[in-house]
Amino acid sequence: MIVVKVGGSAGIDYDAVCADLSARVQAGEKFILVHGGSGETNRVAEALGHPPRFVTSPSGYTSRFTDRQTLEIFEMVYCGKMNKGIVERLQRLGVNAVGLSGLDGRIFEGRHKDSVRAVENGKVKVLRGDHTGTVEKVNTGLLELLLNAGYLPVLTPPAASYEGVAINVDGDRAAAALAVALKADALLLLSNVPGLLRDYPDEASLIREIPAADVESYLDFAQDRMKKKVLGAAEAVAGGVGRVIFGDARAGQPVSAALAGAGTVVS
Ligand code: ADP
């Protein structure tokens, strides 16, 4: 079993990802696909007159401040446009894909954080009314039913809080928790960069290999959202996933290239 997470940033070629994945599924390999949708969510939020608000925590992590209206726009794009777009591509390629969010069947479950500490103008503020959280539990029952019946699950945030409220969670870390829960052989984190870059954005500075035991020390190379991928990789390898690969989803055969070691391999 391989968990593939494909991001939501500009430049990602979903046709290429789906074509590559479908060829491998038809050859008998088992996958679960997790996807993002941040770029499109930002565009739709702007168009609806509720532009995104990003906050940076005192420890340097950037996240989307998710008030109720933002959560609803987020669901429209992630669970609607993005999820159904990917399911449709896979169905056209002959793969029986089923799109679900982490809310459905409580696949992704975690604690709801109602407030977030954010640095604004050099000061730490507490912002309330946030609908975010972290995946702490993956309920694999529904996924196992689908996998055993030959479906390809296509998953997306949000997750369910323990109280059953929708929460925005980081897709990379959700995919990492999923890979651990399913004892996946590998986790691919595909985005619009060749992998983890030592000197972002210089693509020639690609880091090819990271020993599993050292992965957290590479957090220093990652800025903003890339930090979540490094953190997700650390959580996955600590949880027993054999390999995590940061790969490029902009062209070619993104899944096969990453499995052949083209990006940054954490093992
Ligand atoms: P996605 O939504 O595709 O999962 P993110 O936007 O969450 O992707 O994270 C990938 C982004 O992280 C890249 O597009 C890049 O702008 C940024 N980034 C920051 N630091 C690095 C780094 N050291 N190496 C590669 N990308 C980096």
PDB file of N, CA and C in Angstrom, residues 222-255:
ATOM      1  N   ALA A 222      13.348  24.310   5.343  1.00  0.00           N
ATOM      2  CA  ALA A 222      11.995  24.501   4.816  1.00  0.00           C
ATOM      3  C   ALA A 222      11.409  25.810   5.339  1.00  0.00           C
ATOM      4  N   GLN A 223      10.863  26.592   4.416  1.00  0.00           N
ATOM      5  CA  GLN A 223      10.142  27.780   4.853  1.00  0.00           C
ATOM      6  C   GLN A 223       8.648  27.479   4.831  1.00  0.00           C
ATOM      7  N   ASP A 224       7.926  28.285   5.522  1.00  0.00           N
ATOM      8  CA  ASP A 224       6.457  28.268   5.599  1.00  0.00           C
ATOM      9  C   ASP A 224       5.858  26.875   5.437  1.00  0.00           C
ATOM     10  N   ARG A 225       5.100  26.673   4.345  1.00  0.00           N
ATOM     11  CA  ARG A 225       4.289  25.462   4.256  1.00  0.00           C
ATOM     12  C   ARG A 225       5.107  24.187   4.053  1.00  0.00           C
ATOM     13  N   MET A 226       6.306  24.327   3.569  1.00  0.00           N
ATOM     14  CA  MET A 226       7.156  23.142   3.379  1.00  0.00           C
ATOM     15  C   MET A 226       7.499  22.502   4.733  1.00  0.00           C
ATOM     16  N   LYS A 227       7.461  23.304   5.780  1.00  0.00           N
ATOM     17  CA  LYS A 227       7.762  22.773   7.117  1.00  0.00           C
ATOM     18  C   LYS A 227       6.794  21.649   7.491  1.00  0.00           C
ATOM     19  N   LYS A 228       5.535  21.792   7.081  1.00  0.00           N
ATOM     20  CA  LYS A 228       4.538  20.773   7.439  1.00  0.00           C
ATOM     21  C   LYS A 228       4.857  19.450   6.753  1.00  0.00           C
ATOM     22  N   LYS A 229       5.441  19.542   5.562  1.00  0.00           N
ATOM     23  CA  LYS A 229       5.794  18.302   4.860  1.00  0.00           C
ATOM     24  C   LYS A 229       6.939  17.594   5.589  1.00  0.00           C
ATOM     25  N   VAL A 230       7.918  18.383   6.018  1.00  0.00           N
ATOM     26  CA  VAL A 230       9.059  17.781   6.721  1.00  0.00           C
ATOM     27  C   VAL A 230       8.574  17.163   8.037  1.00  0.00           C
ATOM     28  N   LEU A 231       7.672  17.886   8.710  1.00  0.00           N
ATOM     29  CA  LEU A 231       7.106  17.373   9.954  1.00  0.00           C
ATOM     30  C   LEU A 231       6.311  16.091   9.693  1.00  0.00           C
ATOM     31  N   GLY A 232       5.522  16.095   8.630  1.00  0.00           N
ATOM     32  CA  GLY A 232       4.741  14.911   8.263  1.00  0.00           C
ATOM     33  C   GLY A 232       5.666  13.739   7.971  1.00  0.00           C
ATOM     34  N   ALA A 233       6.762  14.008   7.271  1.00  0.00           N
ATOM     35  CA  ALA A 233       7.728  12.949   6.947  1.00  0.00           C
ATOM     36  C   ALA A 233       8.320  12.379   8.226  1.00  0.00           C
ATOM     37  N   ALA A 234       8.647  13.254   9.168  1.00  0.00           N
ATOM     38  CA  ALA A 234       9.223  12.801  10.442  1.00  0.00           C
ATOM     39  C   ALA A 234       8.217  11.914  11.170  1.00  0.00           C
ATOM     40  N   GLU A 235       6.948  12.327  11.171  1.00  0.00           N
ATOM     41  CA  GLU A 235       5.917  11.546  11.863  1.00  0.00           C
ATOM     42  C   GLU A 235       5.717  10.189  11.173  1.00  0.00           C
ATOM     43  N   ALA A 236       5.760  10.189   9.853  1.00  0.00           N
ATOM     44  CA  ALA A 236       5.543   8.937   9.121  1.00  0.00           C
ATOM     45  C   ALA A 236       6.678   7.942   9.372  1.00  0.00           C
ATOM     46  N   VAL A 237       7.913   8.381   9.249  1.00  0.00           N
ATOM     47  CA  VAL A 237       9.016   7.417   9.437  1.00  0.00           C
ATOM     48  C   VAL A 237       9.099   6.960  10.900  1.00  0.00           C
ATOM     49  N   ALA A 238       8.792   7.886  11.826  1.00  0.00           N
ATOM     50  CA  ALA A 238       8.784   7.495  13.242  1.00  0.00           C
ATOM     51  C   ALA A 238       7.682   6.459  13.499  1.00  0.00           C
ATOM     52  N   GLY A 239       6.616   6.527  12.697  1.00  0.00           N
ATOM     53  CA  GLY A 239       5.491   5.602  12.861  1.00  0.00           C
ATOM     54  C   GLY A 239       5.648   4.308  12.077  1.00  0.00           C
ATOM     55  N   GLY A 240       6.796   4.129  11.411  1.00  0.00           N
ATOM     56  CA  GLY A 240       7.064   2.842  10.770  1.00  0.00           C
ATOM     57  C   GLY A 240       6.915   2.803   9.256  1.00  0.00           C
ATOM     58  N   VAL A 241       6.618   3.958   8.619  1.00  0.00           N
ATOM     59  CA  VAL A 241       6.518   3.970   7.151  1.00  0.00           C
ATOM     60  C   VAL A 241       7.952   3.888   6.598  1.00  0.00           C
ATOM     61  N   GLY A 242       8.170   2.984   5.677  1.00  0.00           N
ATOM     62  CA  GLY A 242       9.525   2.697   5.206  1.00  0.00           C
ATOM     63  C   GLY A 242      10.205   3.870   4.503  1.00  0.00           C
ATOM     64  N   ARG A 243       9.476   4.537   3.633  1.00  0.00           N
ATOM     65  CA  ARG A 243      10.075   5.621   2.836  1.00  0.00           C
ATOM     66  C   ARG A 243       9.079   6.759   2.696  1.00  0.00           C
ATOM     67  N   VAL A 244       9.565   7.986   2.806  1.00  0.00           N
ATOM     68  CA  VAL A 244       8.751   9.158   2.462  1.00  0.00           C
ATOM     69  C   VAL A 244       9.502   9.887   1.363  1.00  0.00           C
ATOM     70  N   ILE A 245       8.797  10.240   0.296  1.00  0.00           N
ATOM     71  CA  ILE A 245       9.467  10.915  -0.818  1.00  0.00           C
ATOM     72  C   ILE A 245       8.745  12.219  -1.122  1.00  0.00           C
ATOM     73  N   PHE A 246       9.512  13.325  -1.122  1.00  0.00           N
ATOM     74  CA  PHE A 246       8.978  14.608  -1.579  1.00  0.00           C
ATOM     75  C   PHE A 246       9.222  14.657  -3.077  1.00  0.00           C
ATOM     76  N   GLY A 247       8.155  14.702  -3.874  1.00  0.00           N
ATOM     77  CA  GLY A 247       8.343  14.632  -5.320  1.00  0.00           C
ATOM     78  C   GLY A 247       7.646  15.752  -6.054  1.00  0.00           C
ATOM     79  N   ASP A 248       7.903  15.795  -7.357  1.00  0.00           N
ATOM     80  CA  ASP A 248       7.430  16.863  -8.241  1.00  0.00           C
ATOM     81  C   ASP A 248       6.162  16.407  -8.972  1.00  0.00           C
ATOM     82  N   ALA A 249       5.096  17.207  -8.875  1.00  0.00           N
ATOM     83  CA  ALA A 249       3.841  16.807  -9.536  1.00  0.00           C
ATOM     84  C   ALA A 249       3.512  17.729 -10.701  1.00  0.00           C
ATOM     85  N   ARG A 250       4.532  18.378 -11.269  1.00  0.00           N
ATOM     86  CA  ARG A 250       4.234  19.354 -12.330  1.00  0.00           C
ATOM     87  C   ARG A 250       4.173  18.749 -13.728  1.00  0.00           C
ATOM     88  N   ALA A 251       4.749  17.570 -13.915  1.00  0.00           N
ATOM     89  CA  ALA A 251       4.751  16.989 -15.264  1.00  0.00           C
ATOM     90  C   ALA A 251       5.215  15.547 -15.230  1.00  0.00           C
ATOM     91  N   GLY A 252       5.185  14.912 -16.388  1.00  0.00           N
ATOM     92  CA  GLY A 252       5.742  13.562 -16.528  1.00  0.00           C
ATOM     93  C   GLY A 252       4.908  12.530 -15.792  1.00  0.00           C
ATOM     94  N   GLN A 253       5.611  11.605 -15.156  1.00  0.00           N
ATOM     95  CA  GLN A 253       4.946  10.543 -14.391  1.00  0.00           C
ATOM     96  C   GLN A 253       5.299  10.753 -12.926  1.00  0.00           C
ATOM     97  N   PRO A 254       4.540  11.630 -12.252  1.00  0.00           N
ATOM     98  CA  PRO A 254       4.957  12.073 -10.911  1.00  0.00           C
ATOM     99  C   PRO A 254       5.069  10.945  -9.888  1.00  0.00           C
ATOM    100  N   VAL A 255       4.157   9.970  -9.954  1.00  0.00           N
ATOM    101  CA  VAL A 255       4.173   8.900  -8.954  1.00  0.00           C
ATOM    102  C   VAL A 255       5.352   7.954  -9.231  1.00  0.00           C
TER     103      VAL A 255
END
